[in-house]
Coordinates of C-alpha atoms and ligand atoms in Angstrom, one line a residue:
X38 CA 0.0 0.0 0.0
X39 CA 1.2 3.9 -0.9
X40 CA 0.5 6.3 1.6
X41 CA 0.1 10.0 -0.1
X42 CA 0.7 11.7 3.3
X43 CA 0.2 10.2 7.2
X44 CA -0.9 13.5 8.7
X45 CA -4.6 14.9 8.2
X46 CA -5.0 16.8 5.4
X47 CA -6.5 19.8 6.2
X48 CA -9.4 21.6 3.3
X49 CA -8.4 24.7 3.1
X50 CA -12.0 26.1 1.9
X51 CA -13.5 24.5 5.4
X52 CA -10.4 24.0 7.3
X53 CA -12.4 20.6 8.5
X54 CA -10.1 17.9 8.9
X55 CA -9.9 15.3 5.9
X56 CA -8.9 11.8 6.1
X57 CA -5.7 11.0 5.4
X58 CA -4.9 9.7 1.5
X59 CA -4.5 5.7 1.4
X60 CA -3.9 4.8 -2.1
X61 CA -4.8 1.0 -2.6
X62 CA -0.9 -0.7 -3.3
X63 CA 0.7 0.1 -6.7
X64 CA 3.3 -2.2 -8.6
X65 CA 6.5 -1.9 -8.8
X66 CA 7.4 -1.1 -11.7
X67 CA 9.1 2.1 -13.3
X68 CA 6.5 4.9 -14.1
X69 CA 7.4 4.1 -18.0
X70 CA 6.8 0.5 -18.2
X71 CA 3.6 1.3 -16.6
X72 CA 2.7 3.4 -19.4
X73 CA 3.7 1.7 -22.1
X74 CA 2.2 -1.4 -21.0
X75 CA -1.1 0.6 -20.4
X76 CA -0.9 2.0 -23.8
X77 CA 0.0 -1.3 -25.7
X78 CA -1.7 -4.0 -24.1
X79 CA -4.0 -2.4 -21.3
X80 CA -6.6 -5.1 -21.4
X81 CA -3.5 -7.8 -20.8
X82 CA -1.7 -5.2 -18.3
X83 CA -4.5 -4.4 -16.3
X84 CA -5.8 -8.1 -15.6
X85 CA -2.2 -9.1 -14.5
X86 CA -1.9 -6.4 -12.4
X87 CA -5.4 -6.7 -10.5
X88 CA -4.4 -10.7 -10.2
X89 CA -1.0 -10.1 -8.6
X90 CA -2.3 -6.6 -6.3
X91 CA -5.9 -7.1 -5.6
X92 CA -9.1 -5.8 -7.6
X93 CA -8.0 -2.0 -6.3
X94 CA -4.6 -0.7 -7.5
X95 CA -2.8 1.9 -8.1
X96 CA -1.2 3.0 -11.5
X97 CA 0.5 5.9 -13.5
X98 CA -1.6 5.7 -17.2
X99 CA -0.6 7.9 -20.0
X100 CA -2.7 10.7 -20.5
X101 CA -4.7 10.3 -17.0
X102 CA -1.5 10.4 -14.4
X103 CA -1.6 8.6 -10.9
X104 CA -5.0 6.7 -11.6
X105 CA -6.5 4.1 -9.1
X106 CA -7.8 1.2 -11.1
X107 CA -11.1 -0.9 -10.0
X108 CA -11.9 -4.3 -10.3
X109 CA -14.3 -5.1 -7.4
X110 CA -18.1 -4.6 -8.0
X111 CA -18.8 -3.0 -4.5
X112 CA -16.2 -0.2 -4.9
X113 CA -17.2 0.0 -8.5
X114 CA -20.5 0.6 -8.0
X115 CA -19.6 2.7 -4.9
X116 CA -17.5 5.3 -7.2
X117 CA -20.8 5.2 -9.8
X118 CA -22.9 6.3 -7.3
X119 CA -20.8 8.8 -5.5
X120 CA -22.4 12.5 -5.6
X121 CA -21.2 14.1 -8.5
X122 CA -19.8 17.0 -7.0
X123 CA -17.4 14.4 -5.4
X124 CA -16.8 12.9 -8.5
X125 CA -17.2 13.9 -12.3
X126 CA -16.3 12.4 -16.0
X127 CA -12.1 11.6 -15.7
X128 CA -10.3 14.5 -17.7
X129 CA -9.5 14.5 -20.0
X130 CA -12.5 12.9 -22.0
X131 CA -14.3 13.0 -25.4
X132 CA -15.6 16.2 -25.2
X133 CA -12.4 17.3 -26.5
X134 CA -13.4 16.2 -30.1
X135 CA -17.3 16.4 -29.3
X136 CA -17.7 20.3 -27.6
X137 CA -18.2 22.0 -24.6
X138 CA -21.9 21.5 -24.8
X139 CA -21.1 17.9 -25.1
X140 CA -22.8 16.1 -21.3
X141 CA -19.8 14.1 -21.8
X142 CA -18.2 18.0 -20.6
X143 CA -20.6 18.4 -18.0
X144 CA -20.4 18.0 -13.9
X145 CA -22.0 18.5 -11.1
X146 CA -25.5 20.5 -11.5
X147 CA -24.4 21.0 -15.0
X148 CA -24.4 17.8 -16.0
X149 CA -27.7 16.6 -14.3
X150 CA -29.7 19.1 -16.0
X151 CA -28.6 18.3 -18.9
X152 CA -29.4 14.3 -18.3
X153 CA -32.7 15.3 -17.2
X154 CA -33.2 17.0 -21.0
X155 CA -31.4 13.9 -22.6
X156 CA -32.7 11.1 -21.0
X157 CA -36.5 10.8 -22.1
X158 CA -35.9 10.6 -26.2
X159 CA -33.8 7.6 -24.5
X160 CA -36.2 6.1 -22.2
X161 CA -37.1 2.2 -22.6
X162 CA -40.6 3.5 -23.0
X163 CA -39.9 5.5 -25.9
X164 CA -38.1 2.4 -28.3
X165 CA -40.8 0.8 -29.7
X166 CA -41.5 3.7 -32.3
X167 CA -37.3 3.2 -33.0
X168 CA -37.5 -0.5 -33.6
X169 CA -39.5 -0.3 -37.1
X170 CA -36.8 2.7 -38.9
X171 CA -33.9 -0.7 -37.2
X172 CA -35.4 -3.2 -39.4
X173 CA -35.5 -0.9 -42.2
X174 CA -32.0 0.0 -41.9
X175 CA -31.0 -3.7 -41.5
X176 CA -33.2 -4.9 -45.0
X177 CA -31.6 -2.6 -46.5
X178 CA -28.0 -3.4 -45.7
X179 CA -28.4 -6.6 -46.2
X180 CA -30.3 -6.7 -49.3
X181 CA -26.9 -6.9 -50.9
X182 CA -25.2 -9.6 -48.4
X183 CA -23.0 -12.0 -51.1
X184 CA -23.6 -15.9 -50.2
X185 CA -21.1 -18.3 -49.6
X186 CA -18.4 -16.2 -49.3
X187 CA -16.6 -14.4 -45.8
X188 CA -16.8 -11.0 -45.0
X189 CA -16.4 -8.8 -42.3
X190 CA -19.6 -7.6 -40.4
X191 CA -18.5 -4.8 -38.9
X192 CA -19.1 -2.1 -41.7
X193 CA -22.2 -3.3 -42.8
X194 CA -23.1 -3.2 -39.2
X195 CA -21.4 0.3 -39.1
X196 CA -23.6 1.7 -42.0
X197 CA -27.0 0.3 -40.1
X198 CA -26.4 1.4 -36.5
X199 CA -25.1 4.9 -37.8
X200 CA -28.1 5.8 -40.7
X201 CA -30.7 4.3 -37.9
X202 CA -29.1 6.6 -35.0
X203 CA -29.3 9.8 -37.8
X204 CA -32.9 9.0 -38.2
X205 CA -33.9 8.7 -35.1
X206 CA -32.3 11.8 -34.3
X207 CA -33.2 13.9 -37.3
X208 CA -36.3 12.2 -38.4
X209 CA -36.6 12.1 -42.5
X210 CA -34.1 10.9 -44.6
X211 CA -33.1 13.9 -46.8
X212 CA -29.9 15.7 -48.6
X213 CA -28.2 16.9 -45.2
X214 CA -29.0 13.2 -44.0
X215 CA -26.6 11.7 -47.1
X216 CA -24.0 14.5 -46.0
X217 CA -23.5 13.3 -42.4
X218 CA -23.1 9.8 -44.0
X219 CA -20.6 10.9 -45.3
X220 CA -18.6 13.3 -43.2
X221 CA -19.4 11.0 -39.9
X222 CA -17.2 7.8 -40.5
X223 CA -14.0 8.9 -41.4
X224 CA -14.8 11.5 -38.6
X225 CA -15.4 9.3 -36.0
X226 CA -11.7 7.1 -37.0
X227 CA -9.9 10.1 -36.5
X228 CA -11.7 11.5 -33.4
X229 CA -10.8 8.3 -31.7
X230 CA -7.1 8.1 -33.1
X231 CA -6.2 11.5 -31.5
X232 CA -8.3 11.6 -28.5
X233 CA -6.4 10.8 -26.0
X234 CA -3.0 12.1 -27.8
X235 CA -2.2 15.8 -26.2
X236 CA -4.5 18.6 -27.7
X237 CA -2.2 20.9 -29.5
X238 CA -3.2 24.9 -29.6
X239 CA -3.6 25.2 -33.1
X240 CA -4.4 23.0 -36.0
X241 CA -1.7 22.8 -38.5
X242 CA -3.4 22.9 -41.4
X243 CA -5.9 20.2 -43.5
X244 CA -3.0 17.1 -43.6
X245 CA -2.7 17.0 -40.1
X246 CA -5.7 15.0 -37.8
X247 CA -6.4 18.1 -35.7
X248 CA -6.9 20.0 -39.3
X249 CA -9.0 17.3 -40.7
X250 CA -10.9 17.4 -37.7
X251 CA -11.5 21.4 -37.4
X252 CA -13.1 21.1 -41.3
X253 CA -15.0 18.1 -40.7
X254 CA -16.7 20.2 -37.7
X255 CA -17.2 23.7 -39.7
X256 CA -18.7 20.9 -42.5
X257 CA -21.2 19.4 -39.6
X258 CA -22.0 23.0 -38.0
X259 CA -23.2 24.4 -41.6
X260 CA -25.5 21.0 -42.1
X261 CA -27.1 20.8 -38.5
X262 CA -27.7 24.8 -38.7
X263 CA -29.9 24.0 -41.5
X264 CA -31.5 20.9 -40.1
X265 CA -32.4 23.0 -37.2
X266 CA -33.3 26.1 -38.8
X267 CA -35.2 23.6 -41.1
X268 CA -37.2 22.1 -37.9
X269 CA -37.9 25.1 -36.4
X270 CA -39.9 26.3 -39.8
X271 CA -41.6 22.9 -39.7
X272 CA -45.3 23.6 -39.6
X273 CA -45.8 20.0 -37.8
X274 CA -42.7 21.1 -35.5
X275 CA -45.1 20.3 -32.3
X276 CA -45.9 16.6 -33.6
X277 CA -42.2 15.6 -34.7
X278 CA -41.3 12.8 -32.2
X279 CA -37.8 12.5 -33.4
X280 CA -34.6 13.8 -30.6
X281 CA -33.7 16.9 -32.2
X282 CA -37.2 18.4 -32.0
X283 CA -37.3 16.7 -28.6
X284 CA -34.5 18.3 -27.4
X285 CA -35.5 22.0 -29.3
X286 CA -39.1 21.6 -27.8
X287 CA -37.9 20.7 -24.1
X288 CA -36.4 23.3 -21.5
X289 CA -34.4 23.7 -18.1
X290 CA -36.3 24.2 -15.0
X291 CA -35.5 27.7 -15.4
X292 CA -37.5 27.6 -18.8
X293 CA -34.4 28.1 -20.6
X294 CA -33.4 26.0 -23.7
X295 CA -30.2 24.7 -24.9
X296 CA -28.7 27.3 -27.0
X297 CA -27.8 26.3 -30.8
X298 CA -24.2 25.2 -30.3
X299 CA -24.9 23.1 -27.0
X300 CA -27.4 21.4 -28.9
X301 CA -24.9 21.0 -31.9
X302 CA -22.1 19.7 -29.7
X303 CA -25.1 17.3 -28.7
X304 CA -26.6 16.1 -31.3
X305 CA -22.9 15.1 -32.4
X306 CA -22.6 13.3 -29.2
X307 CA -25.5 10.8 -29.8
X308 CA -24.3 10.1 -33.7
X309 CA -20.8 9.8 -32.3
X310 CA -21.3 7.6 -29.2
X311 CA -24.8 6.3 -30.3
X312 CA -22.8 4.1 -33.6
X313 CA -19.6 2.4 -33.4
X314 CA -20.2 1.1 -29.9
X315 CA -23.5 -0.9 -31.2
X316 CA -21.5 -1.8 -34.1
X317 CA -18.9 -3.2 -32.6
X318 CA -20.7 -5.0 -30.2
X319 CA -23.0 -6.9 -33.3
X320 CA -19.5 -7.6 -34.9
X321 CA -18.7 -9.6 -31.9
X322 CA -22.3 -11.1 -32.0
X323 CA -21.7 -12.8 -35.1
X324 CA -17.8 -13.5 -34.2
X325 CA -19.3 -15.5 -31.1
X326 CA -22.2 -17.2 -32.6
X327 CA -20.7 -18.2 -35.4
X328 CA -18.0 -20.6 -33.3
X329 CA -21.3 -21.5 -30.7
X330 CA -23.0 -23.3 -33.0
X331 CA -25.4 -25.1 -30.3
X332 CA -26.0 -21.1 -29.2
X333 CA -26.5 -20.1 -32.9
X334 CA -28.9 -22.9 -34.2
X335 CA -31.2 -22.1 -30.9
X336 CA -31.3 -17.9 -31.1
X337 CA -32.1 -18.4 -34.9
X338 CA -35.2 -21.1 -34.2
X339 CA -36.3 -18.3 -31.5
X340 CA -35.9 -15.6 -34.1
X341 CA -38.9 -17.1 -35.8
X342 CA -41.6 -17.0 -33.3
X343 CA -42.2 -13.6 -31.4
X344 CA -39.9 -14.6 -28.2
X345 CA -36.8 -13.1 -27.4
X346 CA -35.3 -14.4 -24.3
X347 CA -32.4 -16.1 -25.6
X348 CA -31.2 -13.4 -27.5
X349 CA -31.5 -11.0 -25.0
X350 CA -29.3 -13.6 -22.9
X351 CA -26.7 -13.7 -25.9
X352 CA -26.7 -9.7 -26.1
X353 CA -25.8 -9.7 -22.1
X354 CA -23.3 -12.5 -22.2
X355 CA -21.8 -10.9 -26.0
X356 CA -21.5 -7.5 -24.1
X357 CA -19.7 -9.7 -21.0
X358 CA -17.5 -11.9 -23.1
X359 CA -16.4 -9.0 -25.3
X360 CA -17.3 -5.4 -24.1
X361 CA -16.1 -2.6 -26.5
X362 CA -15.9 0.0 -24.3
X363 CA -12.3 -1.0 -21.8
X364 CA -13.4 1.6 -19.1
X365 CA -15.4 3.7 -17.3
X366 CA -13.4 6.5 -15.4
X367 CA -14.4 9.4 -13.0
X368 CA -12.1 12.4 -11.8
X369 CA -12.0 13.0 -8.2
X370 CA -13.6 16.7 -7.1
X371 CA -13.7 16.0 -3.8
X372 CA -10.8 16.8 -1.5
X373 CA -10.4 13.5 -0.3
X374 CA -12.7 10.3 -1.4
X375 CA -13.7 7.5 0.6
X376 CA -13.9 4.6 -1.4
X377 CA -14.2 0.7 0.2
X378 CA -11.1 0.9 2.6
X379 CA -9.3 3.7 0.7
X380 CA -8.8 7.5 0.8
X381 CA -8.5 9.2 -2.9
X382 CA -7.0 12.4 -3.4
X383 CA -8.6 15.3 -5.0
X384 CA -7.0 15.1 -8.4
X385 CA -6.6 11.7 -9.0
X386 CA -8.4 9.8 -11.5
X387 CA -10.7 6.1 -10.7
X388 CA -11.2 4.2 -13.3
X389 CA -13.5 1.0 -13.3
X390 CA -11.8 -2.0 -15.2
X391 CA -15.3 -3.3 -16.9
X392 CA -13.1 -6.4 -18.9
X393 CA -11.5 -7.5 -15.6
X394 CA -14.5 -7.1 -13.9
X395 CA -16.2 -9.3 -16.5
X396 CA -14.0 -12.0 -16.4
X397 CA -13.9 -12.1 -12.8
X398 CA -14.6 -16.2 -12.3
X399 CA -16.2 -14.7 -8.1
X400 CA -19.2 -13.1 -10.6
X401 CA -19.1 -15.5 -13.3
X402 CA -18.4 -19.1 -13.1
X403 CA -15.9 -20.0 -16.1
X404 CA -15.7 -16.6 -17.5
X405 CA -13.3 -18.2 -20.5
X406 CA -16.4 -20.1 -21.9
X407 CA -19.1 -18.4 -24.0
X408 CA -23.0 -19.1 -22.2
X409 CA -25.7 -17.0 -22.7
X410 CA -27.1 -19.2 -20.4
X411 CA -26.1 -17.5 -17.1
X412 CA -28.1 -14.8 -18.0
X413 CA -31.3 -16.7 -18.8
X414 CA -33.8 -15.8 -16.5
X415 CA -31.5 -14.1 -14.6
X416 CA -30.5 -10.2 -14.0
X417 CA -26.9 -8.7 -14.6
X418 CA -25.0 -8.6 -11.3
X419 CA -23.6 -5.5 -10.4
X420 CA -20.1 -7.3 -11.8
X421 CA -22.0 -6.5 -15.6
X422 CA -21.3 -2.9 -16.4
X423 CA -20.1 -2.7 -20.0
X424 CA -22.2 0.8 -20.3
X425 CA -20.4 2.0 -16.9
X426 CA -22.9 3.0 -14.2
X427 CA -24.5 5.4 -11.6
X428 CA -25.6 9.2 -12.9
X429 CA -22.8 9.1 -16.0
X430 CA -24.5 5.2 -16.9
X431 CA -25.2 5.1 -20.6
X432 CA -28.0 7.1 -22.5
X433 CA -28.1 5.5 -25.0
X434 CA -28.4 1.8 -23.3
X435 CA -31.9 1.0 -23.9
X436 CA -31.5 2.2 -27.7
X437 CA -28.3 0.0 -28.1
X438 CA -30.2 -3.3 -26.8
X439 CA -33.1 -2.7 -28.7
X440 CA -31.0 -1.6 -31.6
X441 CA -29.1 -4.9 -31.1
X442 CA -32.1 -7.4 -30.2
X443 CA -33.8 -6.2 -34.0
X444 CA -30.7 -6.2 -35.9
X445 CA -30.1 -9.8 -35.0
X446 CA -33.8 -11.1 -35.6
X447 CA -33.7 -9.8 -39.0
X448 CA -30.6 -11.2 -39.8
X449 CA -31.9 -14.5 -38.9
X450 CA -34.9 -14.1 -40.0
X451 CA -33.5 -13.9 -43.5
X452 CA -30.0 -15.8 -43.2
X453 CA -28.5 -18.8 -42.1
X454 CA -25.5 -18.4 -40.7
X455 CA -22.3 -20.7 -41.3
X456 CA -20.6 -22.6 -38.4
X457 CA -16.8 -22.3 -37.9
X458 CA -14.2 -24.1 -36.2
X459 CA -11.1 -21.7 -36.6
X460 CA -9.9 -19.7 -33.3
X461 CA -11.7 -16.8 -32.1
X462 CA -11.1 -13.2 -33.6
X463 CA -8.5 -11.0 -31.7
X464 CA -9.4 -7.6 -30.0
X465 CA -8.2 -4.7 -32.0
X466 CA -8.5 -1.3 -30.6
X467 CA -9.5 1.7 -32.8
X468 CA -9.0 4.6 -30.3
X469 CA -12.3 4.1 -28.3
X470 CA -13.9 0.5 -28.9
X471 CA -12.7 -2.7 -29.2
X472 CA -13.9 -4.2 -32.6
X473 CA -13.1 -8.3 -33.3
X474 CA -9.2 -8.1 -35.2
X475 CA -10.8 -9.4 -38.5
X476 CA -13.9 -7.8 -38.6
X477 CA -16.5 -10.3 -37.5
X478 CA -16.3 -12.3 -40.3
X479 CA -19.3 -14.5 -41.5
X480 CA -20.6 -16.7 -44.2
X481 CA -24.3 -16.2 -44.9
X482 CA -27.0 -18.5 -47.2
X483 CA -30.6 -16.2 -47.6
X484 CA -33.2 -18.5 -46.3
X485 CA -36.4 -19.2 -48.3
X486 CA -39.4 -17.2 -46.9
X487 CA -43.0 -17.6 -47.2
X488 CA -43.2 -14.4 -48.2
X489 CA -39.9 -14.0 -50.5
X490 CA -40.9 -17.3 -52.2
X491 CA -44.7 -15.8 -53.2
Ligands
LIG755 C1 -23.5 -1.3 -27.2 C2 -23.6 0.0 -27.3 C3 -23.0 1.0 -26.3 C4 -22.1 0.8 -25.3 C5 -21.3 -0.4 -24.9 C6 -21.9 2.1 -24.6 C7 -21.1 2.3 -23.5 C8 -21.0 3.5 -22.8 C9 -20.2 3.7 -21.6 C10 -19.3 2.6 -21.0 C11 -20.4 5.0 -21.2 C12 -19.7 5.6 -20.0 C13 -20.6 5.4 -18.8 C14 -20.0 5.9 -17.5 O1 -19.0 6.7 -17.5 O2 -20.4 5.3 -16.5 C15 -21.3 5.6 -22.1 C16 -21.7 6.9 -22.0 C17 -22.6 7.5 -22.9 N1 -23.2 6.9 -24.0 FE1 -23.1 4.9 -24.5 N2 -22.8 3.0 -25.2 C18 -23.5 2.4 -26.2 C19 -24.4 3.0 -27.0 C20 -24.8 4.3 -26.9 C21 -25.9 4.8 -27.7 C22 -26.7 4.1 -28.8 C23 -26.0 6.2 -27.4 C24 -26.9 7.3 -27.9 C25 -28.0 7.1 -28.5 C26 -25.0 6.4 -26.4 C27 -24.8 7.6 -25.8 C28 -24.0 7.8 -24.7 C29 -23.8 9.1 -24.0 C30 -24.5 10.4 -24.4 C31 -23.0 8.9 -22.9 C32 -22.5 10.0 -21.9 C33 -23.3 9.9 -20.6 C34 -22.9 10.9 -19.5 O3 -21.7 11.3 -19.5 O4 -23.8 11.3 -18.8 N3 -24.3 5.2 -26.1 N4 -21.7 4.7 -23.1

């Protein structure tokens, strides 16, 4: 264990007496091993490490400094829960490439008056009117799927979770809709490329990342202006159900609205975070189920009657087996926080391991084997976080499982897919998610309908 100081500390705002920092023990290693090994192979580093220390420890990570790592569902959920002006989104975060008006910017009082906007276009209430413009998207996509031969998943699933998060945010397909197609993906690579690299002051011109970046933004500003300008001149603006008009329509408890650049930064949130995660995560459902064939052949006789259990159970055990998202961090406000038995200075950063705690064998009996059936009748433990937790958990979660839960029924309602015996797809990392090395290859046959063969 790493004592920060043995005396008191003393607030100097309060001059109450604080509890002395105990930092949970930190390995031994020099300060640049630790950061290249967090930076190369953090998944690998960070499961050795909470194996030989304990599911607390301490570690220097590039980027976020002196960061206490957690591994342990009580502290976890502990840290999730803590009052957010204790605790607020670790620094630095994606609101570097999304916008100060991004909630992924926002603390404290800030940031829950902005969930309280955010949240109800989100709600689990509000999906079923989502689920219909999902298996449009997904016909669509794979009206064009080749038979008998591999391909990756991935950007097909890239293509439906992106044009289905753009309509349910925008509404209609149109002109402006094609452009964000367009400007969005290559967007989205580079974002999470330089994220966590040092922001430098200026841009460097159009070559460099940061100047790709800066014209990809002025390029999004000019098409959501008009979209907005465009729904404010609506005549049915007061019936439009989709989240920009949502958001427009709604207003703080002070009957203020979000001004036109919050709601840009915003709006670019959703499409940004609302996309590749989902994608990613279908890209490992078809990596898994193609190699589970006794999984597989069951979810796709369910697909055909109006039941969804199992899938659901598959979605939970795909997001355990293979989360995309590595962590969930918070930065530490409060001059001194208490978390299980230690003391976390003001400064530091926590960050919840959700892959270690997801292969934890205490929460999951034989974490190594793929079994949607632990979930089968059963709720997540607080050991299944893979959209983090507490006031900063997931907006977007309900949308994702729905999102994913139709996606896969269509497929299966239209394909078979092909067994494999070869090893399981690698974990590549593209800046923000974890995507399967080879793209979640499959090999599809279209199955006859009743209604394609009339
Ligand atoms: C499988 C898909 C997804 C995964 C795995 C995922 C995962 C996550 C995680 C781990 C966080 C951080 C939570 C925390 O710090 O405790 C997060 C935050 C967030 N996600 Fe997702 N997400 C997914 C889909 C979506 C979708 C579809 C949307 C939008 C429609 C979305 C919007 C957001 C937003 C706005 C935040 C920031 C919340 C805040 O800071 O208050 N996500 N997500």
């Amino acid at each position: 264990m790493s004592e920060l100081s043995e005396a008191p500390a003393v607030d100097q705002g309060t001059t109450a007496t604080l509890p002395a920092a105990k930092l949970p023990p930190e390995p031994r290693i020099p300060k640049v091993i630790q950061g290249i090994g967090f930076s190369v192979a953090r998944r690998k580093l960070v499961a050795k490490m909470a194996r030989r220390y304990g599911k607390v420890f301490t570690l220097n990570v590039p980027v976020f400094g002196r960061s206490v790592i957690v591994a342990d569902p009580q502290v976890a959920r502990q840290l999730f829960t803590a009052s957010s002006d204790d605790v607020g989104n670790i620094q630095p975060n994606l609101s570097r490439i999304l916008g100060p008006g991004s909630v992924f910017a926002l603390d404290g009082s800030e940031h829950r008056r902005r969930r309280r906007l955010l949240a109800p276009p989100f709600h689990g209430k509000s999906m079923a009117k989502y689920e219909k413009i999902i298996e449009e998207e997904t016909l669509r996509e794979t009206a064009n799927w080749v038979e008998g031969e591999e391909f990756p998943t991935l950007e097909p699933m890239m293509r439906i979770t992106l044009n289905a998060i753009l309509r349910a945010v925008f509404g209609a397909d149109g002109e402006e809709l094609d452009a964000l197609r367009r400007l969005l993906p290559p967007w989205v690579v580079v974002g999470s490329r330089v994220v966590s690299l040092p922001m430098p002051s200026r841009t460097y011109g159009r070559y460099t990342p940061w100047g790709r970046l800066a014209s990809a933004r002025r390029e999004y500003d000019r098409i959501v202006n008009k979209l907005i300008d465009d729904a404010k001149a609506d005549p049915n603006f007061d019936d439009r159900t989709d989240v920009l008009t949502l958001l427009m329509r709604s207003t703080y408890e002070d009957g203020s609205g979000m001004s036109r650049a919050d709601l840009g930064d915003e709006l670019l949130t959703l499409l940004a975070a609302g996309h590749e995660t989902t994608a990613s995560t279908l890209a490992w459902a078809f990596e898994r189920l193609r190699r589970h064939p006794g999984v597989l052949s069951a979810v796709a006789e369910e697909a055909d009657t109006d039941g969804n259990e199992l899938r659901q159970a598959t979605i939970l055990e795909v997001q355990r087996s293979r989360p995309v998202i590595e962590f969930a961090g918070r930065h530490v406000y409060a001059s001194a926080l208490e978390l299980g038995e230690w003391v976390i200075p003001k400064g530091f950063s926590v960050i919840v391991s959700i892959s270690v705690l997801h292969d934890d064998p205490d929460a999951f009996e034989h974490p190594e084997r793929f079994d949607p059936q632990r979930f089968v009748g059963a709720k997540p433990s607080a050991s299944w976080v893979p959209f983090g937790g507490g006031t900063r958990r997931c907006v977007g979660a309900a949308f994702a499982n729905m999102e994913m839960d139709v996606v896969l029924r269509t497929v299966l309602r239209h394909f078979t897919v092909e067994t494999t015996s070869a090893p399981g797809e690698k974990f590549h990392f593209r800046g923000v998610a974890y995507t399967p090395k080879d793209g979640g290859r499959i090999v599809v046959r279209r199955r006859v309908c009743a209604e394609d063969a009339q």
